[in-house]
CSV table of C-alpha atoms in Angstrom, one decimal:
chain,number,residue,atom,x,y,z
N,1,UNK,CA,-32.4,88.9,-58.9
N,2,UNK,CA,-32.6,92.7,-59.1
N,3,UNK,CA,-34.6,92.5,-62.0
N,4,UNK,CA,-37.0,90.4,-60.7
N,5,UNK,CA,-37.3,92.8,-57.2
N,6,UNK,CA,-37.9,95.4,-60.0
N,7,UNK,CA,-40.2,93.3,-61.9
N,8,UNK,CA,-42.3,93.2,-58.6
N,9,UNK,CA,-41.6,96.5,-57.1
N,10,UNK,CA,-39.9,94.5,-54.4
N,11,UNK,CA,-38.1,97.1,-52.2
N,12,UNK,CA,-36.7,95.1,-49.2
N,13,UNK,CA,-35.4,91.6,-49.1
N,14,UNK,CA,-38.0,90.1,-46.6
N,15,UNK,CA,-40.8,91.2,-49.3
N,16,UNK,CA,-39.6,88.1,-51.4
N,17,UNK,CA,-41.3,85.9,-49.0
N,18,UNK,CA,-44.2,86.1,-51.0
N,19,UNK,CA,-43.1,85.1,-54.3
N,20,UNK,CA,-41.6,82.4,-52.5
N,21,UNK,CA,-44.8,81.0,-50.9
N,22,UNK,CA,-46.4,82.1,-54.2
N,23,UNK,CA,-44.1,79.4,-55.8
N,24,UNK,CA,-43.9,76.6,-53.1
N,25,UNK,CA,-47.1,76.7,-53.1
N,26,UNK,CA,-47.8,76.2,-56.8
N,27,UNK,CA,-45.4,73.4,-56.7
N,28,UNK,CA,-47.1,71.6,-54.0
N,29,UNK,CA,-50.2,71.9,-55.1
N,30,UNK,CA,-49.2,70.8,-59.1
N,31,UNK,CA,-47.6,67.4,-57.4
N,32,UNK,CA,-50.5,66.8,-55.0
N,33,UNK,CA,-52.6,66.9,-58.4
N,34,UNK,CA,-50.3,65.2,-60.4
N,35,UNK,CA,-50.5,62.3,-57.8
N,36,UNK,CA,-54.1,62.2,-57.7
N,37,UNK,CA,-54.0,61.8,-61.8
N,38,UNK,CA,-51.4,59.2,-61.7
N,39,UNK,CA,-52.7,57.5,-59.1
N,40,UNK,CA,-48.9,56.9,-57.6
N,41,UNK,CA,-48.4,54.2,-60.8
N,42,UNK,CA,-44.3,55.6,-61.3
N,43,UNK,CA,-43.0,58.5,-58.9
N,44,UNK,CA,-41.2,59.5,-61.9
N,45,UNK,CA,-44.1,60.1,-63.7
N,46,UNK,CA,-45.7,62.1,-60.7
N,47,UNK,CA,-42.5,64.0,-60.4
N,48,UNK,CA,-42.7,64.8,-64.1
N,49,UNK,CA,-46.5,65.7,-64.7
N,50,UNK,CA,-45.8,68.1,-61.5
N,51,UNK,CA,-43.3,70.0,-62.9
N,52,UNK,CA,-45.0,70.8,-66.1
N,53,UNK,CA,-48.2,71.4,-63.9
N,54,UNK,CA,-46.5,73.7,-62.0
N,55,UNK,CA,-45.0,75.6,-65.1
N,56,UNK,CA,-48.5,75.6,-66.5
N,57,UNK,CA,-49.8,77.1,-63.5
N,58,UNK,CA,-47.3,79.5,-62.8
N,59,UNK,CA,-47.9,80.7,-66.3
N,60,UNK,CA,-51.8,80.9,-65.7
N,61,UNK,CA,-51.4,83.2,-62.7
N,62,UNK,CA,-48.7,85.2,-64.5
N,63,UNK,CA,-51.6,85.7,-66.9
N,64,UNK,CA,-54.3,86.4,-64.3
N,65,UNK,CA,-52.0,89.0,-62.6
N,66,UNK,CA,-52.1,90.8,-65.7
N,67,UNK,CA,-55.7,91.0,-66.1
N,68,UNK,CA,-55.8,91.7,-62.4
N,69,UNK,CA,-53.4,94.3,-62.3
N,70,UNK,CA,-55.5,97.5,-63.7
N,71,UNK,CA,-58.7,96.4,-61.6
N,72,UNK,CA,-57.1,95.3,-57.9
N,73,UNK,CA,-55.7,98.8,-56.4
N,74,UNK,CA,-52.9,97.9,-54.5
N,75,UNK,CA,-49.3,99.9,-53.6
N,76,UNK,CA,-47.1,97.1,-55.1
N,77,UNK,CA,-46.5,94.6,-57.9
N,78,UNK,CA,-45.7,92.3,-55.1
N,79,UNK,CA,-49.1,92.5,-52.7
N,80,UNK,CA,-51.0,91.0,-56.1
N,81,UNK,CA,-49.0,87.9,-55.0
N,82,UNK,CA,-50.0,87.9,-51.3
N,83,UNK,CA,-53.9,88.4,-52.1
N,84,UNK,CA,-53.5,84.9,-54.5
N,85,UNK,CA,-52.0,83.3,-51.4
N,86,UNK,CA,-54.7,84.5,-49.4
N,87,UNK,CA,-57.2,83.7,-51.2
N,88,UNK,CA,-55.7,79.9,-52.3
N,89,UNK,CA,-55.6,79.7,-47.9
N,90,UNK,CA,-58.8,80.9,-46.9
N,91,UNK,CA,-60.1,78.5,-49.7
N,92,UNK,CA,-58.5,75.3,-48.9
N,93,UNK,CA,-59.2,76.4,-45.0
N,94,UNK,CA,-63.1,76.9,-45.4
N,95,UNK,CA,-63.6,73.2,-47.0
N,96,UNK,CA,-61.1,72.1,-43.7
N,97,UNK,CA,-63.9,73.6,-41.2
N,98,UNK,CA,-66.6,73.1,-43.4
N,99,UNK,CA,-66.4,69.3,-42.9
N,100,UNK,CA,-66.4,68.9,-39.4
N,101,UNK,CA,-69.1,71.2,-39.1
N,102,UNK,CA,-71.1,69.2,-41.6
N,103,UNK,CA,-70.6,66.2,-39.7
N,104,UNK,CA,-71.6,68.6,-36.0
N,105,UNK,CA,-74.7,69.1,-37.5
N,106,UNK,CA,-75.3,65.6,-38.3
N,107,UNK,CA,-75.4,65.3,-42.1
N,108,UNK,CA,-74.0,62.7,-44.1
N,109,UNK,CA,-74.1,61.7,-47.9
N,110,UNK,CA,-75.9,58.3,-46.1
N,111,UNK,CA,-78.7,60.5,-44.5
N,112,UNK,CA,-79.3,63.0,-47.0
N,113,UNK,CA,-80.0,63.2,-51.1
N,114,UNK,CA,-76.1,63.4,-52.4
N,115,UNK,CA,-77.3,66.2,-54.2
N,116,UNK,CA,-78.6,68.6,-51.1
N,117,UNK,CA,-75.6,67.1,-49.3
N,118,UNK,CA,-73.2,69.0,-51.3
N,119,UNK,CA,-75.6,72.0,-51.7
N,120,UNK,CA,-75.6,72.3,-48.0
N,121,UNK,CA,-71.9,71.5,-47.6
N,122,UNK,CA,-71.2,74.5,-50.2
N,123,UNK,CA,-73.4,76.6,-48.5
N,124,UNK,CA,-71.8,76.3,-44.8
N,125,UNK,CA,-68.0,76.4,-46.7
N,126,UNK,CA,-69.1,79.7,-48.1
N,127,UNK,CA,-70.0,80.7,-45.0
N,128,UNK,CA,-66.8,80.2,-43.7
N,129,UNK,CA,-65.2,81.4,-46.4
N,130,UNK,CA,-66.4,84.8,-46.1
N,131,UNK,CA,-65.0,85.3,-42.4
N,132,UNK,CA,-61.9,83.6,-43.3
N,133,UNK,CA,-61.0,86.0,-46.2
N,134,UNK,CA,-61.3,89.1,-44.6
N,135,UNK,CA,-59.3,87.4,-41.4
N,136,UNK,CA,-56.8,85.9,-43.2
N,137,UNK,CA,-56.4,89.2,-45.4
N,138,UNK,CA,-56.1,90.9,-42.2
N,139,UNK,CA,-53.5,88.4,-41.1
N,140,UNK,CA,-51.2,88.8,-44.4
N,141,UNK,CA,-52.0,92.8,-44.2
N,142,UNK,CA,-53.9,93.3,-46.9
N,143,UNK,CA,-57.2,93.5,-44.7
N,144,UNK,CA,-58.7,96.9,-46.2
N,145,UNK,CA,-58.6,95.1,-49.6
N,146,UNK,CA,-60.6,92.0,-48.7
N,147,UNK,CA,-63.1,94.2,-46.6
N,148,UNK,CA,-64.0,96.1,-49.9
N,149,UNK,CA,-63.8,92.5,-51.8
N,150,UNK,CA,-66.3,90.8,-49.3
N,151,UNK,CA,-68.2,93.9,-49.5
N,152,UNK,CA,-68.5,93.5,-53.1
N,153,UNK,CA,-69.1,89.8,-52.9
N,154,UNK,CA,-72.2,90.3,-50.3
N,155,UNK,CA,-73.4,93.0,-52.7
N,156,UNK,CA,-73.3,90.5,-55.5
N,157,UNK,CA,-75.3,87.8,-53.2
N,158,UNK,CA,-78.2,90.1,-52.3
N,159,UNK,CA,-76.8,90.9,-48.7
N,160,UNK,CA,-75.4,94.2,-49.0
N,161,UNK,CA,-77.8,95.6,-46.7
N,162,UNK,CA,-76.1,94.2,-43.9
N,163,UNK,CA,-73.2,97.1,-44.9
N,164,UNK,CA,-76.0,99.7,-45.6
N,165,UNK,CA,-75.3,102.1,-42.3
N,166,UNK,CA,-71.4,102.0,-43.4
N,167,UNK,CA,-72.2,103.5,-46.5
N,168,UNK,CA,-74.2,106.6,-45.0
């Protein structure tokens, strides 16, 4: 144990709550997907494709926090953890709103071209998704991170004007 708290730059037991999430939550998710491929034939089966999805997975982001970890400026090994579960939270969350506001607004697959459907439905998740980052980000303290993140990321879509007086 203390030489994963090292590993991480984990200085006080309550900071392992994150790897902890970090890994529940790659777990669920790896079973939820191994269902949906198996289609519940043998729970066995399920079981089985989840575990190696999860080790897959867990490898992947073990990867992606090396990449990560000269570019993303944070204090500790740790916080690199907390931004993935952000960001895994406010994505799930902006589809969750994004459909009922889809259906507020009236538009279905059966009214619209499939094809601006999903255009649209992308569009108004995005939206979402851009409050929800830097509120959830907020929420798991890491908010001055995610404000220059969706700063960035409105730069990138052409709307960095909206920041403009900020920046003098």
């Amino acid at each position: 144990m203390q030489k994963f708290k090292e590993r991480w730059e984990i200085q006080q037991n309550w900071q392992l709550i994150f790897p902890l999430l970090g890994i529940i939550g790659t777990v669920y998710s790896s079973f939820k997907l191994a269902k949906i491929i198996t289609k519940d034939i043998n729970f066995f089966l399920s079981v089985s494709l989840s575990l190696v999805l999860s080790y897959l997975l867990i490898k992947l982001c073990l990867f992606i926090f090396k990449k990560l970890e000269n570019k993303w400026i944070v204090n500790y090994r740790w916080e690199m953890i907390r931004i993935f579960i952000v960001f895994a939270i406010t994505g799930s969350s902006s589809v969750v709103i994004g459909r009922p506001i889809i259906k507020l607004l009236g538009i279905s697959k059966e009214n619209l071209n499939v094809f601006v459907y999903w255009i649209l439905f992308m569009v108004i998740s995005l939206i979402f998704y851009q409050i929800l980052l830097v509120l959830f980000g907020w929420l798991f303290g890491q908010f001055q991170f995610f404000w220059t993140f969706e700063k960035k990321m409105l730069s990138r879509f052409g709307l960095g004007f909206i920041f403009k007086e900020e920046n003098n």
